[in-house]
PDB file of C-alpha atoms in Angstrom:
ATOM      1  CA  UNK A   1      -5.905 -14.583   0.526  1.00 54.00           C
ATOM      2  CA  UNK A   2      -3.893 -13.266   3.156  1.00 56.00           C
ATOM      3  CA  UNK A   3      -0.433 -11.359   3.163  1.00 55.00           C
ATOM      4  CA  UNK A   4       2.668 -14.029   3.847  1.00 51.00           C
ATOM      5  CA  UNK A   5       4.301 -13.658   7.166  1.00 56.00           C
ATOM      6  CA  UNK A   6       6.828 -11.624   7.706  1.00 54.00           C
ATOM      7  CA  UNK A   7      10.356 -13.225   6.411  1.00 50.00           C
ATOM      8  CA  UNK A   8       8.084 -16.502   5.221  1.00 49.00           C
ATOM      9  CA  UNK A   9       8.709 -15.429   1.765  1.00 47.00           C
ATOM     10  CA  UNK A  10       6.496 -14.519  -0.984  1.00 50.00           C
ATOM     11  CA  UNK A  11       7.167 -18.049  -3.835  1.00 54.00           C
ATOM     12  CA  UNK A  12       9.694 -16.315  -5.322  1.00 54.00           C
ATOM     13  CA  UNK A  13      12.854 -16.835  -3.049  1.00 54.00           C
ATOM     14  CA  UNK A  14      12.311 -12.714  -1.721  1.00 52.00           C
ATOM     15  CA  UNK A  15      11.532 -12.671   1.688  1.00 52.00           C
ATOM     16  CA  UNK A  16       8.542 -10.303   2.370  1.00 51.00           C
ATOM     17  CA  UNK A  17      10.561  -8.388   4.634  1.00 52.00           C
ATOM     18  CA  UNK A  18      12.365  -7.196   1.702  1.00 51.00           C
ATOM     19  CA  UNK A  19       9.432  -5.755  -0.066  1.00 54.00           C
ATOM     20  CA  UNK A  20       8.478  -2.678   1.922  1.00 59.00           C
ATOM     21  CA  UNK A  21       6.397  -0.807  -0.760  1.00 63.00           C
ATOM     22  CA  UNK A  22       4.674  -0.693  -3.893  1.00 61.00           C
ATOM     23  CA  UNK A  23       4.550   2.214  -6.486  1.00 64.00           C
ATOM     24  CA  UNK A  24       6.266   4.233  -4.206  1.00 68.00           C
ATOM     25  CA  UNK A  25       3.324   3.489  -1.165  1.00 65.00           C
ATOM     26  CA  UNK A  26       3.719   0.934   2.065  1.00 70.00           C
ATOM     27  CA  UNK A  27       2.630  -2.569   1.262  1.00 70.00           C
ATOM     28  CA  UNK A  28      -0.238  -1.775   3.439  1.00 72.00           C
ATOM     29  CA  UNK A  29      -1.370   0.663   1.870  1.00 67.00           C
ATOM     30  CA  UNK A  30      -4.685   0.692   0.437  1.00 69.00           C
ATOM     31  CA  UNK A  31      -4.746   1.458  -3.560  1.00 70.00           C
ATOM     32  CA  UNK A  32      -7.441   2.072  -6.070  1.00 73.00           C
ATOM     33  CA  UNK A  33      -6.612   1.727  -9.777  1.00 74.00           C
ATOM     34  CA  UNK A  34      -8.806   3.625 -12.744  1.00 71.00           C
ATOM     35  CA  UNK A  35      -8.946   1.858 -15.422  1.00 76.00           C
ATOM     36  CA  UNK A  36     -11.982   2.577 -18.046  1.00 76.00           C
ATOM     37  CA  UNK A  37     -12.602   1.389 -21.568  1.00 78.00           C
ATOM     38  CA  UNK A  38     -14.679   3.677 -24.241  1.00 74.00           C
ATOM     39  CA  UNK A  39     -14.214   6.458 -22.819  1.00 73.00           C
ATOM     40  CA  UNK A  40     -10.926   8.628 -22.477  1.00 73.00           C
ATOM     41  CA  UNK A  41     -11.852  11.048 -20.067  1.00 74.00           C
ATOM     42  CA  UNK A  42     -13.525   8.798 -17.462  1.00 77.00           C
ATOM     43  CA  UNK A  43     -10.489   7.753 -15.824  1.00 75.00           C
ATOM     44  CA  UNK A  44      -8.525  10.521 -15.325  1.00 79.00           C
ATOM     45  CA  UNK A  45     -11.541  12.388 -14.015  1.00 82.00           C
ATOM     46  CA  UNK A  46     -12.667   9.906 -11.584  1.00 80.00           C
ATOM     47  CA  UNK A  47      -9.119   9.728 -10.560  1.00 77.00           C
ATOM     48  CA  UNK A  48      -9.299  12.903  -9.843  1.00 82.00           C
ATOM     49  CA  UNK A  49     -12.046  13.221  -8.221  1.00 83.00           C
ATOM     50  CA  UNK A  50     -10.955  10.355  -5.915  1.00 80.00           C
ATOM     51  CA  UNK A  51      -7.656  11.873  -4.929  1.00 79.00           C
ATOM     52  CA  UNK A  52      -9.462  15.522  -3.872  1.00 83.00           C
ATOM     53  CA  UNK A  53     -12.023  13.662  -2.001  1.00 83.00           C
ATOM     54  CA  UNK A  54      -9.556  10.687  -0.160  1.00 81.00           C
ATOM     55  CA  UNK A  55      -5.966  11.076  -1.070  1.00 70.00           C
ATOM     56  CA  UNK A  56      -4.791  11.826   2.595  1.00 72.00           C
ATOM     57  CA  UNK A  57      -6.598   8.401   3.480  1.00 72.00           C
ATOM     58  CA  UNK A  58      -5.519   6.060   0.201  1.00 66.00           C
ATOM     59  CA  UNK A  59      -2.713   5.828  -2.231  1.00 63.00           C
ATOM     60  CA  UNK A  60      -3.971   6.850  -5.328  1.00 60.00           C
ATOM     61  CA  UNK A  61      -2.854   5.690  -9.052  1.00 61.00           C
ATOM     62  CA  UNK A  62      -4.453   6.353 -12.816  1.00 61.00           C
ATOM     63  CA  UNK A  63      -3.447   3.956 -15.631  1.00 60.00           C
ATOM     64  CA  UNK A  64      -3.974   7.208 -18.259  1.00 55.00           C
TER      65      UNK A  64
END
């Protein structure tokens, strides 16, 4: 899947040029979402480890 061309729209009537950030990160930022089931500590731990090792290059979010 590729992103729509600039100004072409994203299917909901908005111009893609109007959508500049997602969760506070620029649109072209690579993002990782950590989600785990069965162990309440796993997701926060992997999120923090990822932040430590790659936070300068990636946008990092966790679902708790």
